[in-house]
Every structure is written in C-alpha cells, then in structure tokens.
XYZ file of C-alpha atoms in Angstrom:
299
model
C 7.943 -21.126 14.853
C 7.882 -18.956 11.735
C 6.886 -15.303 12.156
C 4.486 -14.188 9.423
C 3.457 -10.602 8.719
C 0.287 -9.878 6.724
C 0.184 -6.407 5.160
C -3.426 -5.421 4.499
C -6.454 -6.943 6.221
C -9.189 -6.897 3.621
C -10.978 -10.144 2.808
C -7.892 -11.785 1.262
C -5.598 -10.592 4.062
C -7.946 -12.085 6.649
C -7.972 -15.371 4.721
C -4.168 -15.496 4.760
C -4.118 -14.565 8.457
C -6.442 -17.434 9.405
C -4.615 -19.880 7.132
C -1.152 -19.256 8.576
C -2.524 -19.270 12.122
C -4.036 -22.705 11.465
C -0.543 -23.932 10.529
C 0.885 -22.816 13.870
C 2.742 -19.709 12.670
C 3.087 -16.582 14.793
C 1.034 -14.153 12.693
C 0.771 -10.373 12.996
C -0.622 -7.817 10.590
C -0.348 -4.244 9.346
C -3.617 -2.358 8.871
C -4.656 1.285 8.876
C -8.262 0.397 9.647
C -8.230 -2.604 11.964
C -6.214 -2.443 15.156
C -5.906 -5.015 17.940
C -3.364 -4.544 20.697
C -0.394 -6.885 20.580
C -0.928 -8.397 17.132
C -1.205 -5.419 14.800
C 0.796 -2.482 13.486
C -0.205 0.639 11.596
C 3.090 0.958 9.675
C 5.213 -1.611 7.845
C 8.533 -0.275 9.166
C 7.352 -0.623 12.774
C 6.297 -4.209 12.149
C 9.642 -5.062 10.545
C 11.676 -3.636 13.421
C 9.495 -4.792 16.325
C 8.120 -8.137 15.081
C 11.098 -9.186 12.907
C 9.132 -11.475 10.529
C 10.549 -14.337 8.482
C 7.737 -14.222 5.905
C 5.737 -11.235 4.625
C 2.484 -11.310 2.661
C 1.450 -8.236 0.689
C -2.362 -8.204 0.637
C -3.222 -4.502 0.420
C -4.669 -2.803 -2.683
C -2.929 -3.710 -5.942
C -1.998 -0.061 -6.435
C 0.058 -0.238 -3.197
C 1.919 -3.469 -3.972
C 4.945 -1.877 -5.643
C 5.732 0.607 -2.853
C 5.163 -2.059 -0.208
C 7.443 -4.538 -1.963
C 10.160 -1.891 -2.344
C 10.021 -1.277 1.413
C 10.345 -4.988 2.163
C 13.222 -5.399 -0.302
C 15.117 -2.587 1.424
C 14.934 -4.434 4.761
C 18.374 -5.901 5.622
C 17.076 -9.265 6.819
C 16.475 -12.131 4.365
C 12.751 -12.460 3.764
C 10.400 -14.771 1.937
C 7.664 -12.637 0.384
C 4.292 -13.529 -1.115
C 2.543 -10.789 -3.097
C -1.182 -11.281 -3.583
C -2.112 -11.308 -7.261
C -1.762 -9.388 -9.486
C 1.857 -8.443 -8.809
C 1.435 -4.690 -9.467
C -1.036 -2.240 -10.956
C 1.284 -1.661 -13.941
C 4.609 -3.255 -15.014
C 7.611 -1.860 -13.166
C 11.365 -2.384 -13.175
C 12.449 -3.824 -9.857
C 15.574 -5.689 -8.798
C 15.035 -8.510 -6.325
C 18.144 -9.157 -4.250
C 19.426 -12.704 -3.904
C 18.623 -12.856 -0.182
C 14.941 -12.108 -0.851
C 12.595 -14.698 -2.330
C 9.428 -13.300 -3.930
C 6.406 -15.306 -5.022
C 2.988 -14.194 -6.261
C -0.334 -15.575 -5.049
C -1.589 -17.523 -8.049
C -2.784 -20.268 -5.727
C -5.034 -22.051 -8.255
C -1.902 -23.823 -9.476
C -2.296 -25.920 -6.311
C -5.598 -27.410 -7.496
C -5.066 -31.159 -8.062
C -7.420 -30.819 -11.037
C -5.172 -28.269 -12.791
C -2.034 -30.201 -11.890
C -3.529 -33.296 -13.529
C -4.612 -31.244 -16.553
C -1.053 -29.957 -16.904
C 0.199 -33.545 -17.082
C -2.410 -34.399 -19.716
C -1.728 -31.484 -22.080
C 2.040 -31.994 -21.793
C 1.672 -35.324 -23.592
C -0.797 -34.258 -26.294
C -1.001 -31.986 -29.327
C -3.406 -29.178 -28.489
C -5.456 -27.804 -31.380
C -7.538 -25.166 -29.591
C -8.625 -24.072 -26.135
C -11.436 -22.016 -24.617
C -10.889 -20.572 -21.127
C -13.926 -19.153 -19.332
C -14.344 -17.417 -15.974
C -17.524 -15.513 -15.199
C -19.497 -14.650 -12.066
C -21.608 -11.786 -10.736
C -19.447 -9.258 -8.888
C -22.129 -8.115 -6.351
C -22.300 -11.730 -5.111
C -18.560 -12.080 -4.480
C -18.387 -10.833 -0.889
C -21.411 -11.311 1.357
C -22.428 -8.194 3.223
C -20.056 -5.896 1.310
C -21.051 -3.268 -1.241
C -19.209 -4.274 -4.421
C -18.851 -0.583 -5.360
C -16.542 -0.081 -2.362
C -14.217 -2.951 -3.280
C -10.942 -2.739 -5.190
C -12.520 -4.870 -7.937
C -14.726 -1.966 -9.023
C -12.013 0.705 -8.993
C -9.407 1.362 -11.677
C -7.055 3.318 -9.396
C -7.108 0.434 -6.887
C -6.232 -2.142 -9.556
C -9.650 -3.575 -10.408
C -11.170 -4.802 -13.655
C -11.410 -8.347 -14.964
C -7.962 -8.434 -16.597
C -6.265 -7.968 -13.205
C -8.920 -9.339 -10.883
C -9.324 -12.551 -12.885
C -5.677 -12.846 -13.840
C -5.637 -16.294 -12.191
C -7.099 -17.541 -15.452
C -4.426 -15.841 -17.548
C -1.766 -17.270 -15.235
C -2.865 -20.888 -15.325
C -3.421 -20.688 -19.084
C 0.248 -19.741 -19.569
C 1.263 -22.332 -16.962
C -0.590 -25.025 -18.927
C -0.146 -23.961 -22.557
C 2.905 -21.690 -22.651
C 3.377 -18.012 -23.408
C 0.258 -16.243 -24.682
C 0.519 -14.071 -27.788
C -2.668 -11.987 -28.103
C -4.243 -11.239 -31.470
C -7.225 -9.045 -30.538
C -9.551 -8.219 -27.663
C -13.110 -7.033 -27.143
C -13.544 -5.455 -23.729
C -15.466 -2.767 -21.900
C -18.103 -2.030 -19.287
C -21.224 -3.505 -20.832
C -23.444 -4.086 -17.786
C -25.338 -1.658 -15.557
C -22.955 -2.315 -12.660
C -21.530 0.846 -11.105
C -17.889 0.415 -12.180
C -15.090 2.473 -13.711
C -13.320 -0.665 -14.978
C -13.993 -3.267 -17.664
C -16.551 -5.894 -16.646
C -15.933 -8.072 -19.717
C -12.900 -9.111 -21.751
C -12.920 -11.486 -24.735
C -9.394 -12.337 -25.872
C -8.409 -14.025 -29.109
C -4.864 -15.342 -28.992
C -2.484 -18.217 -29.458
C -0.149 -19.824 -26.944
C 3.214 -21.500 -27.372
C 1.538 -24.928 -27.325
C -1.918 -23.942 -28.589
C -2.497 -22.392 -32.043
C -6.059 -21.153 -31.352
C -6.974 -19.752 -27.934
C -9.941 -17.811 -26.564
C -10.091 -16.413 -23.017
C -13.380 -14.992 -21.754
C -13.546 -13.117 -18.453
C -16.447 -11.229 -16.881
C -18.060 -9.845 -13.714
C -21.582 -10.343 -15.074
C -22.452 -14.069 -15.239
C -25.232 -14.851 -12.734
C -24.586 -18.601 -13.091
C -20.897 -18.551 -12.005
C -18.817 -20.709 -14.332
C -15.104 -21.452 -14.532
C -13.795 -24.018 -16.972
C -11.204 -24.943 -19.591
C -12.243 -26.732 -22.796
C -9.178 -28.038 -24.621
C -9.409 -29.864 -27.942
C -6.471 -32.130 -28.761
C -5.743 -34.190 -31.843
C -6.697 -37.425 -30.051
C -9.323 -36.368 -27.481
C -11.086 -33.439 -25.775
C -10.372 -32.297 -22.221
C -12.913 -30.357 -20.149
C -11.922 -29.124 -16.698
C -14.704 -27.636 -14.545
C -13.068 -25.793 -11.663
C -16.311 -25.261 -9.748
C -17.536 -28.859 -10.044
C -13.921 -30.070 -9.587
C -14.150 -32.526 -12.451
C -11.966 -33.405 -15.433
C -13.552 -35.040 -18.452
C -11.216 -36.795 -20.889
C -13.201 -38.029 -23.866
C -16.032 -40.108 -22.389
C -14.473 -40.456 -18.922
C -15.179 -38.029 -16.071
C -12.966 -37.922 -12.977
C -13.896 -36.204 -9.707
C -11.203 -34.484 -7.667
C -10.908 -33.863 -3.935
C -10.153 -30.435 -2.543
C -11.607 -27.024 -3.298
C -10.279 -23.657 -4.385
C -10.311 -22.692 -0.699
C -7.901 -25.570 0.031
C -5.338 -24.072 -2.333
C -4.660 -21.244 0.131
C -3.608 -23.822 2.713
C -1.378 -25.652 0.225
C 0.174 -22.367 -0.903
C 0.844 -21.368 2.715
C 2.514 -24.722 3.408
C 4.707 -24.195 0.331
C 5.722 -20.732 1.549
C 6.586 -22.115 4.998
C 8.568 -25.021 3.545
C 12.334 -24.612 3.007
C 11.998 -26.632 -0.222
C 10.801 -24.569 -3.235
C 7.510 -25.753 -4.739
C 7.150 -26.031 -8.536
C 3.563 -24.836 -8.159
C 4.413 -21.407 -6.718
C 4.318 -18.511 -9.170
C 7.677 -16.773 -9.303
C 8.226 -13.021 -9.412
C 9.504 -13.317 -12.986
C 6.451 -15.277 -14.157
C 4.043 -12.798 -12.582
C 5.904 -9.837 -14.086
C 5.632 -11.396 -17.551
C 1.910 -11.848 -16.951
C 1.611 -8.179 -16.012
C 3.311 -7.240 -19.292
C 0.714 -9.389 -21.085
C -2.086 -7.446 -19.364
C -0.443 -4.151 -20.318
C -0.145 -5.385 -23.909
C -3.838 -6.304 -23.945
C -4.836 -2.900 -22.604
C -2.941 -1.160 -25.402
C -4.652 -3.180 -28.123
C -7.590 -1.734 -30.053
C -10.675 -2.926 -28.202
C -12.618 -4.216 -31.218
C-alpha cells in the first residue's frame, strides 16, 4: 500500500485526500488549521520522519509551494511529488535530484475530450484559435467567502493568470509554445480583489499563427471552450458540455473534469510514467510565460 502525504487541506487538498483514499492508499496530511489524531501533522518534517511517505502532494497556498518543495527535495528518501498548479508564485531556479520525480497538477490533460482534440490538431494545419475560460468567482466554492480565498489575493498567488493557468497549459500542450504579442488585463469588476479579474492575451503558438486566450473571474454564465480553425475544418471543444464538434459532426464524451483528479492520482500511483502528466520542466516554462505576460504593457 502506497503512503501518500497531502500538504495543505484547503478545498483542493481535501479533494486529493478523498481521491487517494478511494484508491486504497494510506493517506495522511499536514495542516496548521485542521487536526485529527492519528492521520494529521502540523509540520512537514514530522510527517516525513514519522509517516515516511512514498508520494507527497503540495496543496497549500501557491506562495508556499517553493519552500515546501525545497523541504521535500532535501529529504533523503526517493519521493514522487505532485505540486498543485501553478508550480510557484514566481519563477525560481531549483535543481530536482534524479531520485525525486516532480509533476504538476494540470489534471485537465486527462480529459478524454482534450486528448482527442490533441490527436485532431496534430494532423491538421491550424490557422487560428480562441481559448476561453470564464466563470463568476463568488460561485466557485459553496459556503466560502471568495474574498478569503487564495484566488482573490496577490500574495497568496491568485489572479486569473495563475488561477486559470490550466488553460494556458493545455493550449501549449495542444498547439506548442506560446509567444505572446500583447495583453489587456486588470481588475474591471466590482469584486473585492487585489488581483486581475480579466486577461485578454493576443499571441501565436508554435503550431498556430493567430491565438487569443481570454480568462476571467466575472462571467455569470460559466463557459470554457476552445475554438480552433484549421485549413480543412473547424474544431470546437466545449469542456463544460464535454462535446467536440468537428465541422458538422458533434461527439459527446464520457467523464467530467472531476474524474480527471482520479485519473491523475492513478497515474501518480503507477510505476509507469504517464504522457498526460505535466512535468516540472513544462510547468516551469509555463510560469516563465506568466511572468513574461505580467511584464508586458497592459494595453
């Protein structure tokens, strides 16, 4: 039985905890706020020495990811590590030893819909693409004041560029490296935030000469889709409806975004590397893209 340690027990940490438990793993957690005798620790070093995990998941605030990962990398035992997205608050130089395997939680790669879309675009010439992800932040977590979440706080790693970086990740996964041209971003709503609630990115990708990416916390309708125009057809992937339209044909897919956490957990537990897991190197490159975007003039 694999021993799994979850570091941080916010909403995403609890999701990982339940997921790995459902797979039969022995799961413990580190939390400063939630303590249950026998299964929890208040400090990472105590958990490492007393529980001796095989797998560690970093699910605390983004601003704490770097220090937590450094502590895990200094542990003498080989570990498999999953860092919840985004990798860090800001890009950082970090050497990952050979005996440690680090992945980052871009679990949407496990959607059968996106995997099929990846196969489709690989065999076509893409002319342009529009990536959209928008929903209303106060509706994200039932019963929780959005103003108290990491999403709303710059020092905790919030803002749409980091919080919605899934969409940046799968865009690069599908279309190749993104080269940004310009960005319009800011806090345009009346939400009580100190981070950007909207980002409109104009760019190109390695395999797409014209690319727009639109991210926001403000859409009351909740939409998440990719509209990709190719030289021979148009592809439209609706991640909420779980459908892929190719020309005049619409295909429905099984499985939800929630199911991707289970598939990601199975991949982490498996001794065979999955091509759908985001590597440390890929996630670090994505973080450099975010840093590049933040330095651009916000037109």
